Amino acid sequence: MWLKVAKTAKRLLSLMLCIGVVMNADETESASFKLHPPEFYFSNSKDLALLEAAFKGNDTKAHELVAKGADPNAEGPTSNPYNRLRLLHYAIAKNSSKAVTVLVAAGADPEMDTIGGAGSPFHFTLSLDRIEMLSLLLDLRPIELLSDDTLRHLLFESVVLSRPRCLELLLKKGVPIDFPDKSGHTSMMRAMDAQDFDLAEWLILNGASVHTEANGGMTPAYSIQYDLQKFRPGTPTHDKVLRLKKIMEEKGVVFPAPSPAEVRDKRVPK
């Protein structure tokens, strides 16, 4: 888990260096940007014209340009194998909902990954904590149309990157709260892994199951049991974990919890 956090942090740093992120002293929710002009990233005249049409909100012109060969998923700078942006990334970085709407209508794919640190436009938006932009993207590409990989990425990166507003939005838009990662852990279990016990409690109180089992046999109950032994009684962290244990007991969880090995053994047909 912590290796994943480190990799995510490294990718986010690369993203910030790529686009020139500057955090204002009084700014706590999102980043401001010092982007290069579009010509720095994109060299094809048709692609540049498409981006210009998008910023003007000219949907008709955008479709005409695509029909003539403009690429709505153009990526650049092509001279740099790292830290590239697509047209949609550029529109997101400029926080232009108008341009984003036109580009997606013209064929820009918000799930398409890119070389370097920016990731997909969805990841890019999540990393920047742009809640309004994420909401727009989810209107343009609804939850039911997203791939499972994208759903997992958005849900679990919201936990890893500590984006509670984005997580709440995803759930409101219809992402199942117990949607598992590939190892069978839920976002609530990953929140506990990250020791974000406030988020774990919020997820439970909003419907996350406390009776899930990961592929390897880990359960929320065993995780809590382990943490109660790990943290010193009387500390704020221990108190939070103890509160989670009480909430779980109210929801029918029995302690002591079986170990992952015991859970796996019960799955084996006798």
mmCIF file of C-alpha atoms in Angstrom:
data_model
loop_
_atom_site.group_PDB
_atom_site.id
_atom_site.type_symbol
_atom_site.label_atom_id
_atom_site.label_comp_id
_atom_site.label_asym_id
_atom_site.label_seq_id
_atom_site.Cartn_x
_atom_site.Cartn_y
_atom_site.Cartn_z
ATOM 1 C CA MET A 1 0.000 0.000 0.000
ATOM 2 C CA TRP A 2 2.680 2.488 0.995
ATOM 3 C CA LEU A 3 4.659 1.668 -2.164
ATOM 4 C CA LYS A 4 1.553 2.659 -4.118
ATOM 5 C CA VAL A 5 1.329 5.907 -2.136
ATOM 6 C CA ALA A 6 4.975 6.690 -2.883
ATOM 7 C CA LYS A 7 4.508 6.013 -6.590
ATOM 8 C CA THR A 8 1.410 8.189 -6.654
ATOM 9 C CA ALA A 9 3.225 11.022 -4.890
ATOM 10 C CA LYS A 10 6.101 10.755 -7.358
ATOM 11 C CA ARG A 11 3.676 10.885 -10.273
ATOM 12 C CA LEU A 12 1.908 13.898 -8.804
ATOM 13 C CA LEU A 13 5.243 15.707 -8.335
ATOM 14 C CA SER A 14 6.125 14.964 -11.943
ATOM 15 C CA LEU A 15 2.758 16.349 -12.992
ATOM 16 C CA MET A 16 3.320 19.536 -11.011
ATOM 17 C CA LEU A 17 6.761 20.062 -12.492
ATOM 18 C CA CYS A 18 5.357 19.400 -15.949
ATOM 19 C CA ILE A 19 2.715 22.108 -15.948
ATOM 20 C CA GLY A 20 4.294 24.584 -13.564
ATOM 21 C CA VAL A 21 2.018 24.329 -10.563
ATOM 22 C CA VAL A 22 2.171 27.213 -8.108
ATOM 23 C CA MET A 23 0.335 27.045 -4.795
ATOM 24 C CA ASN A 24 -0.782 30.470 -3.629
ATOM 25 C CA ALA A 25 -0.224 31.229 0.037
ATOM 26 C CA ASP A 26 -3.943 31.691 0.664
ATOM 27 C CA GLU A 27 -5.075 28.872 -1.589
ATOM 28 C CA THR A 28 -6.036 25.586 0.039
ATOM 29 C CA GLU A 29 -8.334 23.838 -2.417
ATOM 30 C CA SER A 30 -6.662 23.866 -5.807
ATOM 31 C CA ALA A 31 -3.555 24.880 -7.660
ATOM 32 C CA SER A 32 -2.918 27.758 -10.012
ATOM 33 C CA PHE A 33 -0.826 27.299 -13.121
ATOM 34 C CA LYS A 34 1.819 28.871 -15.254
ATOM 35 C CA LEU A 35 1.250 27.037 -18.510
ATOM 36 C CA HIS A 36 3.271 27.513 -21.626
ATOM 37 C CA PRO A 37 1.370 28.726 -24.692
ATOM 38 C CA PRO A 38 -0.388 25.938 -26.626
ATOM 39 C CA GLU A 39 2.330 26.030 -29.310
ATOM 40 C CA PHE A 40 4.825 24.708 -26.770
ATOM 41 C CA TYR A 41 2.876 21.450 -26.508
ATOM 42 C CA PHE A 42 1.177 21.090 -29.889
ATOM 43 C CA SER A 43 2.779 21.668 -33.286
ATOM 44 C CA ASN A 44 0.039 20.550 -35.681
ATOM 45 C CA SER A 45 -1.882 23.577 -36.972
ATOM 46 C CA LYS A 46 -5.169 21.665 -37.113
ATOM 47 C CA ASP A 47 -4.817 20.552 -33.496
ATOM 48 C CA LEU A 48 -4.045 24.114 -32.423
ATOM 49 C CA ALA A 49 -7.066 25.363 -34.345
ATOM 50 C CA LEU A 50 -9.198 22.731 -32.610
ATOM 51 C CA LEU A 51 -8.001 23.898 -29.201
ATOM 52 C CA GLU A 52 -8.741 27.504 -30.153
ATOM 53 C CA ALA A 53 -12.242 26.565 -31.297
ATOM 54 C CA ALA A 54 -12.799 24.710 -28.032
ATOM 55 C CA PHE A 55 -11.851 27.724 -25.923
ATOM 56 C CA LYS A 56 -14.262 29.821 -27.974
ATOM 57 C CA GLY A 57 -17.004 27.257 -27.398
ATOM 58 C CA ASN A 58 -17.382 26.721 -31.138
ATOM 59 C CA ASP A 59 -18.664 23.162 -31.287
ATOM 60 C CA THR A 60 -19.455 23.289 -35.008
ATOM 61 C CA LYS A 61 -15.961 24.476 -35.911
ATOM 62 C CA ALA A 62 -14.431 21.822 -33.664
ATOM 63 C CA HIS A 63 -16.290 19.019 -35.439
ATOM 64 C CA GLU A 64 -15.319 20.451 -38.817
ATOM 65 C CA LEU A 65 -11.649 20.470 -37.823
ATOM 66 C CA VAL A 66 -11.815 16.871 -36.596
ATOM 67 C CA ALA A 67 -13.396 15.863 -39.907
ATOM 68 C CA LYS A 68 -10.451 17.521 -41.659
ATOM 69 C CA GLY A 69 -7.853 15.653 -39.598
ATOM 70 C CA ALA A 70 -7.466 17.436 -36.277
ATOM 71 C CA ASP A 71 -6.834 14.992 -33.429
ATOM 72 C CA PRO A 72 -8.970 15.650 -30.319
ATOM 73 C CA ASN A 73 -6.547 13.440 -28.371
ATOM 74 C CA ALA A 74 -3.393 15.170 -29.633
ATOM 75 C CA GLU A 75 -0.459 14.865 -27.237
ATOM 76 C CA GLY A 76 2.687 16.923 -26.889
ATOM 77 C CA PRO A 77 5.322 18.135 -26.909
ATOM 78 C CA THR A 78 6.345 15.259 -29.188
ATOM 79 C CA SER A 79 10.012 16.146 -28.695
ATOM 80 C CA ASN A 80 9.724 15.200 -25.027
ATOM 81 C CA PRO A 81 9.032 11.548 -24.107
ATOM 82 C CA TYR A 82 7.920 12.614 -20.628
ATOM 83 C CA ASN A 83 5.357 14.921 -19.080
ATOM 84 C CA ARG A 84 3.168 15.412 -22.109
ATOM 85 C CA LEU A 85 -0.284 16.939 -22.138
ATOM 86 C CA ARG A 86 -3.249 16.303 -24.384
ATOM 87 C CA LEU A 87 -5.633 19.003 -25.577
ATOM 88 C CA LEU A 88 -8.058 17.979 -22.841
ATOM 89 C CA HIS A 89 -5.368 18.298 -20.156
ATOM 90 C CA TYR A 90 -4.632 21.798 -21.396
ATOM 91 C CA ALA A 91 -8.290 22.812 -21.188
ATOM 92 C CA ILE A 92 -8.525 21.346 -17.679
ATOM 93 C CA ALA A 93 -5.361 23.150 -16.584
ATOM 94 C CA LYS A 94 -6.912 26.397 -17.831
ATOM 95 C CA ASN A 95 -10.074 25.459 -15.918
ATOM 96 C CA SER A 96 -12.230 26.024 -18.997
ATOM 97 C CA SER A 97 -15.439 24.025 -18.729
ATOM 98 C CA LYS A 98 -16.460 25.364 -22.140
ATOM 99 C CA ALA A 99 -13.330 24.017 -23.832
ATOM 100 C CA VAL A 100 -13.585 20.684 -22.022
ATOM 101 C CA THR A 101 -17.201 20.237 -23.128
ATOM 102 C CA VAL A 102 -16.388 21.006 -26.762
ATOM 103 C CA LEU A 103 -13.338 18.728 -26.819
ATOM 104 C CA VAL A 104 -15.162 15.743 -25.316
ATOM 105 C CA ALA A 105 -18.021 16.236 -27.788
ATOM 106 C CA ALA A 106 -15.424 16.281 -30.575
ATOM 107 C CA GLY A 107 -13.935 12.967 -29.449
ATOM 108 C CA ALA A 108 -11.442 13.723 -26.676
ATOM 109 C CA ASP A 109 -11.266 10.725 -24.333
ATOM 110 C CA PRO A 110 -11.066 11.630 -20.612
ATOM 111 C CA GLU A 111 -9.963 8.063 -19.816
ATOM 112 C CA MET A 112 -7.007 8.040 -22.219
ATOM 113 C CA ASP A 113 -3.643 7.929 -20.472
ATOM 114 C CA THR A 114 -0.689 9.996 -21.572
ATOM 115 C CA ILE A 115 3.078 9.641 -21.392
ATOM 116 C CA GLY A 116 4.716 10.967 -18.245
ATOM 117 C CA GLY A 117 3.141 12.315 -15.100
ATOM 118 C CA ALA A 118 -0.188 13.762 -16.236
ATOM 119 C CA GLY A 119 -2.042 10.450 -16.531
ATOM 120 C CA SER A 120 -5.552 10.456 -17.937
ATOM 121 C CA PRO A 121 -7.605 13.672 -17.874
ATOM 122 C CA PHE A 122 -9.665 12.082 -15.092
ATOM 123 C CA HIS A 123 -6.510 11.439 -13.052
ATOM 124 C CA PHE A 124 -5.212 14.914 -13.869
ATOM 125 C CA THR A 125 -8.404 16.519 -12.568
ATOM 126 C CA LEU A 126 -8.453 14.380 -9.433
ATOM 127 C CA SER A 127 -4.802 15.176 -8.682
ATOM 128 C CA LEU A 128 -5.576 18.883 -8.875
ATOM 129 C CA ASP A 129 -8.647 18.506 -6.652
ATOM 130 C CA ARG A 130 -10.795 20.278 -9.226
ATOM 131 C CA ILE A 131 -14.164 19.184 -7.909
ATOM 132 C CA GLU A 132 -16.274 21.192 -10.377
ATOM 133 C CA MET A 133 -14.216 19.966 -13.321
ATOM 134 C CA LEU A 134 -14.444 16.363 -12.126
ATOM 135 C CA SER A 135 -18.208 16.745 -11.851
ATOM 136 C CA LEU A 136 -18.334 18.052 -15.417
ATOM 137 C CA LEU A 137 -16.240 15.163 -16.740
ATOM 138 C CA LEU A 138 -18.548 12.710 -14.988
ATOM 139 C CA ASP A 139 -21.535 14.393 -16.619
ATOM 140 C CA LEU A 140 -19.862 14.112 -20.019
ATOM 141 C CA ARG A 141 -18.693 10.526 -19.386
ATOM 142 C CA PRO A 142 -21.166 9.045 -16.853
ATOM 143 C CA ILE A 143 -20.149 6.437 -14.307
ATOM 144 C CA GLU A 144 -21.943 3.626 -16.144
ATOM 145 C CA LEU A 145 -19.772 4.235 -19.213
ATOM 146 C CA LEU A 146 -16.439 4.206 -17.391
ATOM 147 C CA SER A 147 -14.174 1.185 -17.455
ATOM 148 C CA ASP A 148 -13.652 -0.737 -14.230
ATOM 149 C CA ASP A 149 -10.000 0.341 -14.247
ATOM 150 C CA THR A 150 -10.996 4.000 -14.359
ATOM 151 C CA LEU A 151 -13.550 3.515 -11.588
ATOM 152 C CA ARG A 152 -10.965 1.812 -9.400
ATOM 153 C CA HIS A 153 -8.387 4.463 -10.112
ATOM 154 C CA LEU A 154 -10.691 7.359 -9.285
ATOM 155 C CA LEU A 155 -12.088 5.739 -6.158
ATOM 156 C CA PHE A 156 -8.833 4.588 -4.624
ATOM 157 C CA GLU A 157 -6.712 7.552 -5.695
ATOM 158 C CA SER A 158 -9.264 9.751 -3.921
ATOM 159 C CA VAL A 159 -8.263 7.908 -0.754
ATOM 160 C CA VAL A 160 -4.512 7.815 -1.439
ATOM 161 C CA LEU A 161 -4.327 11.490 -2.441
ATOM 162 C CA SER A 162 -6.712 12.529 0.359
ATOM 163 C CA ARG A 163 -9.391 13.989 -1.881
ATOM 164 C CA PRO A 164 -12.529 13.576 0.278
ATOM 165 C CA ARG A 165 -14.572 16.010 -1.823
ATOM 166 C CA CYS A 166 -13.788 14.028 -4.943
ATOM 167 C CA LEU A 167 -14.612 10.781 -3.165
ATOM 168 C CA GLU A 168 -17.964 12.130 -2.012
ATOM 169 C CA LEU A 169 -18.720 13.297 -5.555
ATOM 170 C CA LEU A 170 -17.882 9.882 -7.006
ATOM 171 C CA LEU A 171 -20.256 8.199 -4.583
ATOM 172 C CA LYS A 172 -23.011 10.715 -5.339
ATOM 173 C CA LYS A 173 -22.508 10.077 -9.055
ATOM 174 C CA GLY A 174 -23.071 6.369 -8.533
ATOM 175 C CA VAL A 175 -19.739 4.658 -7.878
ATOM 176 C CA PRO A 176 -20.545 1.695 -5.570
ATOM 177 C CA ILE A 177 -19.098 2.440 -2.153
ATOM 178 C CA ASP A 178 -17.797 -1.136 -1.807
ATOM 179 C CA PHE A 179 -16.327 -1.331 -5.320
ATOM 180 C CA PRO A 180 -13.171 -3.409 -4.716
ATOM 181 C CA ASP A 181 -9.662 -2.978 -6.005
ATOM 182 C CA LYS A 182 -8.022 -5.909 -7.749
ATOM 183 C CA SER A 183 -7.007 -7.450 -4.423
ATOM 184 C CA GLY A 184 -10.542 -7.245 -3.064
ATOM 185 C CA HIS A 185 -10.009 -4.325 -0.676
ATOM 186 C CA THR A 186 -12.639 -1.596 -0.501
ATOM 187 C CA SER A 187 -11.989 2.128 -0.231
ATOM 188 C CA MET A 188 -12.870 1.950 3.461
ATOM 189 C CA MET A 189 -10.264 -0.767 4.007
ATOM 190 C CA ARG A 190 -7.677 1.270 2.100
ATOM 191 C CA ALA A 191 -8.509 4.307 4.203
ATOM 192 C CA MET A 192 -7.673 2.235 7.278
ATOM 193 C CA ASP A 193 -4.453 1.061 5.617
ATOM 194 C CA ALA A 194 -3.536 4.718 5.139
ATOM 195 C CA GLN A 195 -4.468 5.388 8.788
ATOM 196 C CA ASP A 196 -7.129 7.844 7.677
ATOM 197 C CA PHE A 197 -9.544 6.682 10.327
ATOM 198 C CA ASP A 198 -11.784 9.731 10.016
ATOM 199 C CA LEU A 199 -12.372 8.891 6.363
ATOM 200 C CA ALA A 200 -12.903 5.222 7.206
ATOM 201 C CA GLU A 201 -15.565 6.204 9.746
ATOM 202 C CA TRP A 202 -17.233 8.530 7.246
ATOM 203 C CA LEU A 203 -17.376 5.731 4.687
ATOM 204 C CA ILE A 204 -18.879 3.292 7.184
ATOM 205 C CA LEU A 205 -21.492 5.811 8.286
ATOM 206 C CA ASN A 206 -22.345 6.357 4.620
ATOM 207 C CA GLY A 207 -22.917 2.692 3.913
ATOM 208 C CA ALA A 208 -19.556 0.976 3.463
ATOM 209 C CA SER A 209 -19.794 -2.668 4.502
ATOM 210 C CA VAL A 210 -17.840 -3.796 7.550
ATOM 211 C CA HIS A 211 -18.277 -7.452 6.568
ATOM 212 C CA THR A 212 -16.139 -7.534 3.421
ATOM 213 C CA GLU A 213 -13.228 -9.903 2.836
ATOM 214 C CA ALA A 214 -10.239 -9.147 0.611
ATOM 215 C CA ASN A 215 -8.888 -11.862 -1.650
ATOM 216 C CA GLY A 216 -6.137 -12.654 0.835
ATOM 217 C CA GLY A 217 -8.555 -12.928 3.757
ATOM 218 C CA MET A 218 -8.078 -9.495 5.306
ATOM 219 C CA THR A 219 -11.219 -8.053 6.897
ATOM 220 C CA PRO A 220 -12.002 -4.618 8.328
ATOM 221 C CA ALA A 221 -12.394 -6.218 11.746
ATOM 222 C CA TYR A 222 -8.954 -7.817 11.716
ATOM 223 C CA SER A 223 -7.403 -4.564 10.516
ATOM 224 C CA ILE A 224 -8.986 -2.720 13.441
ATOM 225 C CA GLN A 225 -7.927 -5.443 15.855
ATOM 226 C CA TYR A 226 -4.337 -5.156 14.609
ATOM 227 C CA ASP A 227 -4.344 -1.361 14.915
ATOM 228 C CA LEU A 228 -5.677 -1.476 18.467
ATOM 229 C CA GLN A 229 -2.613 -3.515 19.412
ATOM 230 C CA LYS A 230 -0.329 -1.256 17.392
ATOM 231 C CA PHE A 231 -1.277 2.138 18.869
ATOM 232 C CA ARG A 232 -0.822 3.146 22.482
ATOM 233 C CA PRO A 233 -4.054 3.313 24.525
ATOM 234 C CA GLY A 234 -5.127 6.842 25.367
ATOM 235 C CA THR A 235 -3.609 8.404 22.266
ATOM 236 C CA PRO A 236 -5.892 10.213 19.789
ATOM 237 C CA THR A 237 -5.186 7.608 17.117
ATOM 238 C CA HIS A 238 -6.006 4.705 19.426
ATOM 239 C CA ASP A 239 -9.227 6.460 20.437
ATOM 240 C CA LYS A 240 -10.255 6.768 16.774
ATOM 241 C CA VAL A 241 -9.570 3.091 16.154
ATOM 242 C CA LEU A 242 -11.501 2.141 19.294
ATOM 243 C CA ARG A 243 -14.424 4.218 18.066
ATOM 244 C CA LEU A 244 -14.347 2.343 14.755
ATOM 245 C CA LYS A 245 -14.394 -0.953 16.649
ATOM 246 C CA LYS A 246 -17.508 0.116 18.541
ATOM 247 C CA ILE A 247 -19.230 1.198 15.329
ATOM 248 C CA MET A 248 -18.403 -2.163 13.764
ATOM 249 C CA GLU A 249 -19.754 -4.028 16.784
ATOM 250 C CA GLU A 250 -22.993 -2.066 16.465
ATOM 251 C CA LYS A 251 -23.172 -3.347 12.889
ATOM 252 C CA GLY A 252 -22.788 -6.970 13.930
ATOM 253 C CA VAL A 253 -19.034 -7.534 13.743
ATOM 254 C CA VAL A 254 -17.776 -10.005 16.338
ATOM 255 C CA PHE A 255 -14.381 -9.678 18.016
ATOM 256 C CA PRO A 256 -11.852 -11.182 18.266
ATOM 257 C CA ALA A 257 -11.732 -11.252 14.493
ATOM 258 C CA PRO A 258 -10.371 -14.256 12.581
ATOM 259 C CA SER A 259 -6.963 -13.836 10.990
ATOM 260 C CA PRO A 260 -6.619 -13.682 7.199
ATOM 261 C CA ALA A 261 -5.288 -17.239 7.266
ATOM 262 C CA GLU A 262 -8.360 -18.424 9.170
ATOM 263 C CA VAL A 263 -10.634 -16.640 6.702
ATOM 264 C CA ARG A 264 -8.861 -18.336 3.803
ATOM 265 C CA ASP A 265 -9.128 -21.739 5.481
ATOM 266 C CA LYS A 266 -12.902 -21.360 5.772
ATOM 267 C CA ARG A 267 -13.108 -20.889 2.019
ATOM 268 C CA VAL A 268 -11.488 -24.239 1.293
ATOM 269 C CA PRO A 269 -14.107 -26.975 0.750
ATOM 270 C CA LYS A 270 -13.837 -29.660 3.406
#
